[in-house]
Amino acid sequence: MSVSDINTWIGITENASEHGGLLDHMLGFVHWFMLALFIGWSIFLIIAFTRFRQSKNPKADYHGVRGHASTHIEIGVVVVEAILLLGFAFPLWSHQADDFPTSPDTIKIRAMGEKFLWNFQYPGDDLMLSTWDMRSIAPTNVTGRDLLDPNGKDDFINPGTMKLPLGRPVIVDVASKDVIHNLAIVPMRAAQDAIPGVKAHMWFKPVKEGTWDIICGQLCGPGHAQMKANLEVVPGPEFDEWAKEQSAAAAAKSAATLNAPVAAN
């Protein structure tokens, strides 16, 4: 039995990311610690209610507890919490916040939230996402990408599904076109608020193939419960073939749009 087995017992979604093992290990310690506190304080309350009930103590004692056991327990709780925070949480947060991947095989995508769906923009063969602007968002440009940016000529949109390759780091730019949403990818142990006008980022590395739900982690309106997308992690060659096909179609469409004759007034 491992420390993180308790996470499985309480129903936490399986981990599918490289950094998720460290996070689950920390959560395992937290859950065991909370279980110990729950049992300990429950026993204390039972003893207190039994020993100090009115029938046994008709006259109140205004001096209270004379020992120091409770003080020692409280100090112990603070020490354990400090260890969890300084030994696990801070290093893990620092790694995810500061050590963004820079390897050539890194996938960069953009996730744009709106009431009530997710759109995912992928770079084409050039592996470069276009710049974007909230003011450029339109029914025909759901992520607000700069249509004149040469880096975006082969970018393509995959609505409702985030398709990723196995074993390659992924950087996700997260934004929103209306209200605050939250891109919550539980199997990847990753989540990021999508705030209108703010360009936020997160990253992870998938280490397990499969299909899972992506949800909105913020109460964003009456359709919040239906704001779901799919995460698909597939083998690298399958992803590359799919991305190449999508990129070629997007580049052809972009070229046809630029070469289309302008209607006379």
Tab-separated table of C-alpha atoms in Angstrom:
chain	number	residue	atom	x	y	z
A	1	MET	CA	0.000	0.000	0.000
A	2	SER	CA	1.331	3.429	-0.967
A	3	VAL	CA	0.660	6.857	0.507
A	4	SER	CA	-1.465	7.891	-2.475
A	5	ASP	CA	-3.748	4.816	-2.335
A	6	ILE	CA	-6.155	6.821	-0.214
A	7	ASN	CA	-6.740	9.080	-3.242
A	8	THR	CA	-8.071	6.083	-5.168
A	9	TRP	CA	-10.283	5.046	-2.257
A	10	ILE	CA	-12.010	8.437	-2.203
A	11	GLY	CA	-12.514	8.465	-5.962
A	12	ILE	CA	-9.945	10.892	-7.366
A	13	THR	CA	-9.584	10.597	-11.152
A	14	GLU	CA	-6.566	8.618	-12.348
A	15	ASN	CA	-3.380	10.553	-12.958
A	16	ALA	CA	-2.158	10.796	-16.565
A	17	SER	CA	0.575	13.468	-16.329
A	18	GLU	CA	4.255	13.378	-15.503
A	19	HIS	CA	4.075	15.816	-12.578
A	20	GLY	CA	0.800	14.364	-11.269
A	21	GLY	CA	2.558	11.626	-9.309
A	22	LEU	CA	4.248	14.193	-7.059
A	23	LEU	CA	0.967	16.046	-6.592
A	24	ASP	CA	-0.910	12.845	-5.757
A	25	HIS	CA	1.818	11.894	-3.300
A	26	MET	CA	1.351	15.215	-1.513
A	27	LEU	CA	-2.428	14.831	-1.571
A	28	GLY	CA	-2.032	11.358	-0.102
A	29	PHE	CA	-0.142	12.790	2.882
A	30	VAL	CA	-2.793	15.491	3.282
A	31	HIS	CA	-5.656	12.997	3.224
A	32	TRP	CA	-3.962	10.625	5.698
A	33	PHE	CA	-3.223	13.590	7.953
A	34	MET	CA	-6.837	14.805	7.767
A	35	LEU	CA	-8.044	11.258	8.502
A	36	ALA	CA	-5.797	11.101	11.574
A	37	LEU	CA	-7.082	14.497	12.736
A	38	PHE	CA	-10.674	13.423	12.173
A	39	ILE	CA	-10.215	10.247	14.224
A	40	GLY	CA	-8.237	12.036	16.927
A	41	TRP	CA	-10.651	14.911	17.392
A	42	SER	CA	-13.636	12.544	17.261
A	43	ILE	CA	-12.130	10.519	20.105
A	44	PHE	CA	-11.401	13.739	22.020
A	45	LEU	CA	-15.000	14.946	21.623
A	46	ILE	CA	-16.394	11.605	22.768
A	47	ILE	CA	-14.168	11.690	25.869
A	48	ALA	CA	-14.999	15.328	26.562
A	49	PHE	CA	-18.756	14.821	26.200
A	50	THR	CA	-18.614	11.743	28.424
A	51	ARG	CA	-16.228	12.913	31.105
A	52	PHE	CA	-17.480	16.459	31.443
A	53	ARG	CA	-21.207	15.947	31.009
A	54	GLN	CA	-23.470	17.903	33.354
A	55	SER	CA	-24.509	14.893	35.439
A	56	LYS	CA	-20.893	14.271	36.462
A	57	ASN	CA	-19.930	17.930	36.777
A	58	PRO	CA	-22.911	19.896	38.116
A	59	LYS	CA	-20.620	22.795	39.068
A	60	ALA	CA	-18.615	24.494	36.360
A	61	ASP	CA	-14.824	24.616	36.638
A	62	TYR	CA	-13.646	28.018	35.481
A	63	HIS	CA	-9.959	27.104	35.539
A	64	GLY	CA	-10.243	24.925	32.403
A	65	VAL	CA	-7.589	22.488	31.203
A	66	ARG	CA	-4.455	22.457	33.366
A	67	GLY	CA	-2.282	20.233	31.167
A	68	HIS	CA	-0.406	21.114	27.971
A	69	ALA	CA	-1.360	18.165	25.795
A	70	SER	CA	-3.626	20.246	23.533
A	71	THR	CA	-0.864	22.818	23.045
A	72	HIS	CA	1.599	20.106	22.002
A	73	ILE	CA	-0.931	18.626	19.587
A	74	GLU	CA	-1.605	22.024	18.008
A	75	ILE	CA	2.127	22.648	17.603
A	76	GLY	CA	2.482	19.214	15.979
A	77	VAL	CA	-0.330	20.022	13.534
A	78	VAL	CA	1.358	23.305	12.571
A	79	VAL	CA	4.702	21.525	12.043
A	80	VAL	CA	3.149	18.884	9.776
A	81	GLU	CA	1.309	21.553	7.764
A	82	ALA	CA	4.550	23.520	7.365
A	83	ILE	CA	6.314	20.399	6.098
A	84	LEU	CA	3.553	19.757	3.569
A	85	LEU	CA	3.618	23.375	2.411
A	86	LEU	CA	7.380	23.953	2.295
A	87	GLY	CA	8.462	20.433	1.423
A	88	PHE	CA	5.844	19.564	-1.204
A	89	ALA	CA	3.534	22.386	-2.292
A	90	PHE	CA	6.033	25.208	-2.838
A	91	PRO	CA	8.590	23.154	-4.846
A	92	LEU	CA	5.842	21.632	-7.013
A	93	TRP	CA	4.224	25.017	-7.625
A	94	SER	CA	7.620	26.570	-8.419
A	95	HIS	CA	8.377	23.818	-10.936
A	96	GLN	CA	5.069	24.274	-12.751
A	97	ALA	CA	5.185	28.081	-12.635
A	98	ASP	CA	8.813	28.684	-13.597
A	99	ASP	CA	10.123	25.663	-15.499
A	100	PHE	CA	8.062	25.833	-18.684
A	101	PRO	CA	9.341	23.362	-21.309
A	102	THR	CA	11.479	24.681	-24.158
A	103	SER	CA	12.261	21.461	-26.022
A	104	PRO	CA	11.615	21.372	-29.799
A	105	ASP	CA	8.891	18.744	-29.420
A	106	THR	CA	6.761	20.957	-27.131
A	107	ILE	CA	3.163	21.367	-28.284
A	108	LYS	CA	1.672	24.855	-27.935
A	109	ILE	CA	-2.069	25.363	-28.152
A	110	ARG	CA	-4.594	28.024	-27.203
A	111	ALA	CA	-7.813	27.343	-25.258
A	112	MET	CA	-10.555	29.945	-25.564
A	113	GLY	CA	-13.522	29.618	-23.236
A	114	GLU	CA	-16.953	31.063	-23.813
A	115	LYS	CA	-20.469	30.449	-22.555
A	116	PHE	CA	-20.586	27.464	-22.727
A	117	LEU	CA	-17.863	25.664	-24.672
A	118	TRP	CA	-14.111	25.416	-25.305
A	119	ASN	CA	-12.325	26.050	-28.610
A	120	PHE	CA	-8.744	24.859	-29.080
A	121	GLN	CA	-6.375	26.504	-31.549
A	122	TYR	CA	-3.366	24.541	-32.775
A	123	PRO	CA	-0.259	25.745	-34.622
A	124	GLY	CA	0.278	24.299	-38.048
A	125	ASP	CA	3.404	22.753	-39.490
A	126	ASP	CA	5.419	25.814	-38.498
A	127	LEU	CA	4.654	25.037	-34.806
A	128	MET	CA	3.986	28.761	-34.235
A	129	LEU	CA	0.692	30.047	-32.880
A	130	SER	CA	-0.620	33.308	-34.263
A	131	THR	CA	-0.970	36.360	-32.085
A	132	TRP	CA	-4.507	37.150	-30.961
A	133	ASP	CA	-6.645	40.006	-29.767
A	134	MET	CA	-9.996	39.977	-27.959
A	135	ARG	CA	-11.273	42.635	-30.391
A	136	SER	CA	-10.745	40.251	-33.307
A	137	ILE	CA	-13.139	37.602	-31.968
A	138	ALA	CA	-16.042	37.010	-34.351
A	139	PRO	CA	-18.303	34.109	-35.367
A	140	THR	CA	-15.756	33.244	-38.072
A	141	ASN	CA	-12.750	33.798	-35.779
A	142	VAL	CA	-13.653	32.193	-32.452
A	143	THR	CA	-10.192	32.506	-30.887
A	144	GLY	CA	-9.500	36.070	-32.042
A	145	ARG	CA	-6.340	35.171	-33.951
A	146	ASP	CA	-4.611	37.810	-36.067
A	147	LEU	CA	-5.574	36.873	-39.618
A	148	LEU	CA	-2.620	38.850	-41.025
A	149	ASP	CA	-0.038	37.114	-38.844
A	150	PRO	CA	1.994	34.797	-41.130
A	151	ASN	CA	2.504	32.413	-38.214
A	152	GLY	CA	-1.239	31.770	-38.175
A	153	LYS	CA	-1.810	30.969	-41.817
A	154	ASP	CA	-1.807	27.233	-41.070
A	155	ASP	CA	-3.326	27.364	-37.563
A	156	PHE	CA	-6.473	25.310	-37.126
A	157	ILE	CA	-9.313	25.141	-34.615
A	158	ASN	CA	-10.548	21.948	-32.986
A	159	PRO	CA	-13.767	22.796	-31.123
A	160	GLY	CA	-14.689	20.712	-28.113
A	161	THR	CA	-11.712	18.352	-28.182
A	162	MET	CA	-8.136	18.814	-27.007
A	163	LYS	CA	-6.120	16.189	-28.861
A	164	LEU	CA	-2.560	15.664	-27.608
A	165	PRO	CA	0.376	13.324	-28.265
A	166	LEU	CA	1.673	10.919	-25.659
A	167	GLY	CA	4.957	11.767	-23.975
A	168	ARG	CA	5.398	15.334	-25.257
A	169	PRO	CA	5.144	18.473	-23.092
A	170	VAL	CA	2.161	20.727	-23.761
A	171	ILE	CA	1.850	24.468	-23.111
A	172	VAL	CA	-1.711	25.801	-23.103
A	173	ASP	CA	-2.516	29.509	-23.465
A	174	VAL	CA	-5.829	30.043	-21.681
A	175	ALA	CA	-8.231	32.936	-22.224
A	176	SER	CA	-11.939	33.782	-22.210
A	177	LYS	CA	-14.158	35.855	-24.466
A	178	ASP	CA	-16.915	36.684	-21.960
A	179	VAL	CA	-16.757	35.762	-18.244
A	180	ILE	CA	-14.293	33.984	-15.951
A	181	HIS	CA	-14.020	30.286	-16.775
A	182	ASN	CA	-11.514	27.685	-15.597
A	183	LEU	CA	-9.859	25.113	-17.815
A	184	ALA	CA	-9.771	22.116	-15.467
A	185	ILE	CA	-7.989	19.031	-16.833
A	186	VAL	CA	-8.167	16.751	-13.811
A	187	PRO	CA	-6.260	13.716	-15.208
A	188	MET	CA	-3.360	16.051	-16.015
A	189	ARG	CA	-3.566	17.604	-12.544
A	190	ALA	CA	-3.721	21.005	-14.225
A	191	ALA	CA	-6.166	23.906	-14.093
A	192	GLN	CA	-6.016	27.568	-15.064
A	193	ASP	CA	-8.533	30.406	-14.797
A	194	ALA	CA	-9.608	31.855	-18.139
A	195	ILE	CA	-10.071	35.584	-17.556
A	196	PRO	CA	-11.252	38.026	-20.269
A	197	GLY	CA	-8.325	40.108	-21.496
A	198	VAL	CA	-5.714	38.076	-19.572
A	199	LYS	CA	-3.242	35.768	-21.325
A	200	ALA	CA	-2.592	32.931	-18.868
A	201	HIS	CA	-0.570	29.767	-19.352
A	202	MET	CA	-0.156	26.281	-17.936
A	203	TRP	CA	1.778	23.171	-18.944
A	204	PHE	CA	1.915	19.434	-18.385
A	205	LYS	CA	3.195	16.261	-20.025
A	206	PRO	CA	0.765	13.404	-20.794
A	207	VAL	CA	2.130	9.979	-19.908
A	208	LYS	CA	-0.976	7.852	-20.448
A	209	GLU	CA	-3.232	7.336	-23.466
A	210	GLY	CA	-6.970	7.712	-23.046
A	211	THR	CA	-10.016	9.944	-23.243
A	212	TRP	CA	-11.273	12.098	-20.382
A	213	ASP	CA	-13.555	15.053	-19.698
A	214	ILE	CA	-12.366	18.645	-19.569
A	215	ILE	CA	-14.603	20.783	-17.369
A	216	CYS	CA	-15.038	24.399	-16.373
A	217	GLY	CA	-13.908	24.881	-12.787
A	218	GLN	CA	-15.693	28.221	-12.296
A	219	LEU	CA	-19.409	28.803	-11.856
A	220	CYS	CA	-19.786	30.734	-15.102
A	221	GLY	CA	-23.543	30.858	-15.659
A	222	PRO	CA	-26.682	28.756	-16.181
A	223	GLY	CA	-24.971	26.475	-18.706
A	224	HIS	CA	-21.920	25.825	-16.532
A	225	ALA	CA	-22.748	22.146	-15.958
A	226	GLN	CA	-22.814	21.511	-19.731
A	227	MET	CA	-19.493	23.286	-20.408
A	228	LYS	CA	-17.468	20.173	-21.090
A	229	ALA	CA	-14.896	19.202	-23.675
A	230	ASN	CA	-12.897	16.052	-24.373
A	231	LEU	CA	-9.224	15.346	-23.812
A	232	GLU	CA	-7.731	12.712	-26.107
A	233	VAL	CA	-4.156	11.511	-25.635
A	234	VAL	CA	-2.999	9.455	-28.606
A	235	PRO	CA	0.325	8.008	-29.827
A	236	GLY	CA	2.732	10.587	-31.269
A	237	PRO	CA	2.610	9.372	-34.917
A	238	GLU	CA	-1.194	9.403	-34.889
A	239	PHE	CA	-1.221	12.961	-33.560
A	240	ASP	CA	1.370	14.140	-36.095
A	241	GLU	CA	-0.610	12.683	-38.996
A	242	TRP	CA	-3.829	14.282	-37.739
A	243	ALA	CA	-2.182	17.676	-37.155
A	244	LYS	CA	-0.566	17.615	-40.603
A	245	GLU	CA	-3.924	16.994	-42.277
A	246	GLN	CA	-5.639	19.734	-40.279
A	247	SER	CA	-2.790	22.170	-40.940
A	248	ALA	CA	-2.827	21.556	-44.692
A	249	ALA	CA	-6.592	22.140	-44.834
A	250	ALA	CA	-6.269	25.348	-42.795
A	251	ALA	CA	-3.411	26.648	-44.985
A	252	ALA	CA	-5.403	25.949	-48.147
A	253	LYS	CA	-8.443	27.747	-46.738
A	254	SER	CA	-6.303	30.716	-45.683
A	255	ALA	CA	-4.707	30.955	-49.131
A	256	ALA	CA	-8.095	30.783	-50.850
A	257	THR	CA	-9.411	33.581	-48.615
A	258	LEU	CA	-6.420	35.850	-49.314
A	259	ASN	CA	-6.618	35.215	-53.073
A	260	ALA	CA	-10.361	35.705	-53.307
A	261	PRO	CA	-11.326	38.691	-55.499
A	262	VAL	CA	-12.632	41.751	-53.685
A	263	ALA	CA	-16.206	42.588	-54.615
A	264	ALA	CA	-16.636	45.945	-56.305
A	265	ASN	CA	-18.700	48.608	-54.551
